[in-house]
């Protein structure tokens, strides 16, 4: 195994060709105020596997592939099963 960073996140957009937007969530306790802080970061990753929105994926850092892409989708950890009525409000 190489020394590249590997991070798990959730796919939030797959509208681009061979590119997905992955949201990486991070939770930690503030060092002074001891409150729980939730931070998230969105990165673009190269996708050869065909990820769908909501999939949990593992991404690995790579050489710069474009202006914004510095990550590659390595594996799909969990598929999101989407139904016909998901995302539709009554």
mmCIF file of C-alpha atoms in Angstrom:
data_model
loop_
_atom_site.group_PDB
_atom_site.id
_atom_site.type_symbol
_atom_site.label_atom_id
_atom_site.label_comp_id
_atom_site.label_asym_id
_atom_site.label_seq_id
_atom_site.Cartn_x
_atom_site.Cartn_y
_atom_site.Cartn_z
ATOM 1 C CA UNK A 1 0.000 0.000 0.000
ATOM 2 C CA UNK A 2 1.332 3.434 -0.865
ATOM 3 C CA UNK A 3 1.438 6.494 1.378
ATOM 4 C CA UNK A 4 -1.322 8.463 -0.355
ATOM 5 C CA UNK A 5 -4.105 9.918 1.753
ATOM 6 C CA UNK A 6 -7.421 8.085 1.630
ATOM 7 C CA UNK A 7 -10.642 9.773 2.741
ATOM 8 C CA UNK A 8 -14.249 8.585 2.848
ATOM 9 C CA UNK A 9 -17.050 10.901 1.759
ATOM 10 C CA UNK A 10 -20.492 11.082 0.143
ATOM 11 C CA UNK A 11 -21.128 11.879 -3.528
ATOM 12 C CA UNK A 12 -23.248 15.033 -3.822
ATOM 13 C CA UNK A 13 -23.115 15.612 -7.590
ATOM 14 C CA UNK A 14 -22.358 13.503 -10.658
ATOM 15 C CA UNK A 15 -23.468 15.870 -13.435
ATOM 16 C CA UNK A 16 -19.994 16.174 -14.955
ATOM 17 C CA UNK A 17 -18.382 13.629 -17.263
ATOM 18 C CA UNK A 18 -16.116 11.267 -15.278
ATOM 19 C CA UNK A 19 -16.106 13.694 -12.339
ATOM 20 C CA UNK A 20 -18.021 13.619 -9.059
ATOM 21 C CA UNK A 21 -18.234 16.079 -6.187
ATOM 22 C CA UNK A 22 -17.529 14.377 -2.854
ATOM 23 C CA UNK A 23 -18.436 15.968 0.474
ATOM 24 C CA UNK A 24 -16.064 15.088 3.297
ATOM 25 C CA UNK A 25 -17.494 15.536 6.785
ATOM 26 C CA UNK A 26 -15.354 16.091 9.872
ATOM 27 C CA UNK A 27 -16.498 16.239 13.488
ATOM 28 C CA UNK A 28 -14.283 17.291 16.375
ATOM 29 C CA UNK A 29 -14.500 18.932 19.775
ATOM 30 C CA UNK A 30 -13.368 22.541 19.990
ATOM 31 C CA UNK A 31 -10.138 22.731 22.036
ATOM 32 C CA UNK A 32 -11.199 25.731 24.141
ATOM 33 C CA UNK A 33 -15.004 25.737 24.242
ATOM 34 C CA UNK A 34 -15.452 21.939 24.184
ATOM 35 C CA UNK A 35 -18.416 22.198 21.803
ATOM 36 C CA UNK A 36 -18.814 19.675 19.002
ATOM 37 C CA UNK A 37 -17.954 21.288 15.664
ATOM 38 C CA UNK A 38 -19.141 19.839 12.330
ATOM 39 C CA UNK A 39 -17.175 20.879 9.251
ATOM 40 C CA UNK A 40 -17.533 19.703 5.679
ATOM 41 C CA UNK A 41 -15.442 20.189 2.566
ATOM 42 C CA UNK A 42 -16.368 19.492 -1.051
ATOM 43 C CA UNK A 43 -13.747 18.196 -3.487
ATOM 44 C CA UNK A 44 -13.887 17.046 -7.088
ATOM 45 C CA UNK A 45 -12.738 13.507 -7.826
ATOM 46 C CA UNK A 46 -12.131 11.550 -11.016
ATOM 47 C CA UNK A 47 -14.731 8.771 -11.379
ATOM 48 C CA UNK A 48 -14.265 5.716 -13.606
ATOM 49 C CA UNK A 49 -16.642 3.555 -11.526
ATOM 50 C CA UNK A 50 -19.906 5.374 -12.269
ATOM 51 C CA UNK A 51 -20.894 6.677 -8.829
ATOM 52 C CA UNK A 52 -24.422 7.868 -8.091
ATOM 53 C CA UNK A 53 -25.580 10.657 -5.790
ATOM 54 C CA UNK A 54 -25.606 9.479 -2.181
ATOM 55 C CA UNK A 55 -22.960 6.767 -2.610
ATOM 56 C CA UNK A 56 -20.332 6.558 0.101
ATOM 57 C CA UNK A 57 -16.937 6.407 -1.626
ATOM 58 C CA UNK A 58 -13.276 6.219 -0.707
ATOM 59 C CA UNK A 59 -11.096 8.698 -2.584
ATOM 60 C CA UNK A 60 -7.312 8.753 -2.846
ATOM 61 C CA UNK A 61 -5.105 11.748 -3.597
ATOM 62 C CA UNK A 62 -3.389 11.845 -6.996
ATOM 63 C CA UNK A 63 -1.460 14.119 -9.286
ATOM 64 C CA UNK A 64 -3.378 17.147 -10.573
ATOM 65 C CA UNK A 65 -5.796 15.907 -13.241
ATOM 66 C CA UNK A 66 -7.317 19.316 -14.016
ATOM 67 C CA UNK A 67 -7.626 22.764 -12.448
ATOM 68 C CA UNK A 68 -9.827 21.443 -9.622
ATOM 69 C CA UNK A 69 -9.384 17.653 -9.591
ATOM 70 C CA UNK A 70 -6.755 16.253 -7.221
ATOM 71 C CA UNK A 71 -8.557 13.066 -6.103
ATOM 72 C CA UNK A 72 -9.605 9.754 -7.692
ATOM 73 C CA UNK A 73 -12.484 7.521 -6.587
ATOM 74 C CA UNK A 74 -10.865 4.294 -5.402
ATOM 75 C CA UNK A 75 -13.844 2.218 -4.230
ATOM 76 C CA UNK A 76 -17.558 2.546 -3.623
ATOM 77 C CA UNK A 77 -18.026 1.702 0.056
ATOM 78 C CA UNK A 78 -21.841 1.744 0.065
ATOM 79 C CA UNK A 79 -24.370 2.195 -2.762
ATOM 80 C CA UNK A 80 -27.319 4.475 -2.138
ATOM 81 C CA UNK A 81 -30.581 2.862 -3.227
ATOM 82 C CA UNK A 82 -32.750 5.590 -4.688
ATOM 83 C CA UNK A 83 -36.482 5.184 -5.077
ATOM 84 C CA UNK A 84 -38.802 6.971 -7.453
ATOM 85 C CA UNK A 85 -40.288 9.167 -4.724
ATOM 86 C CA UNK A 86 -37.021 10.150 -2.990
ATOM 87 C CA UNK A 87 -36.360 13.845 -3.195
ATOM 88 C CA UNK A 88 -39.974 14.673 -4.114
ATOM 89 C CA UNK A 89 -41.915 16.786 -1.653
ATOM 90 C CA UNK A 90 -45.684 16.474 -1.395
#
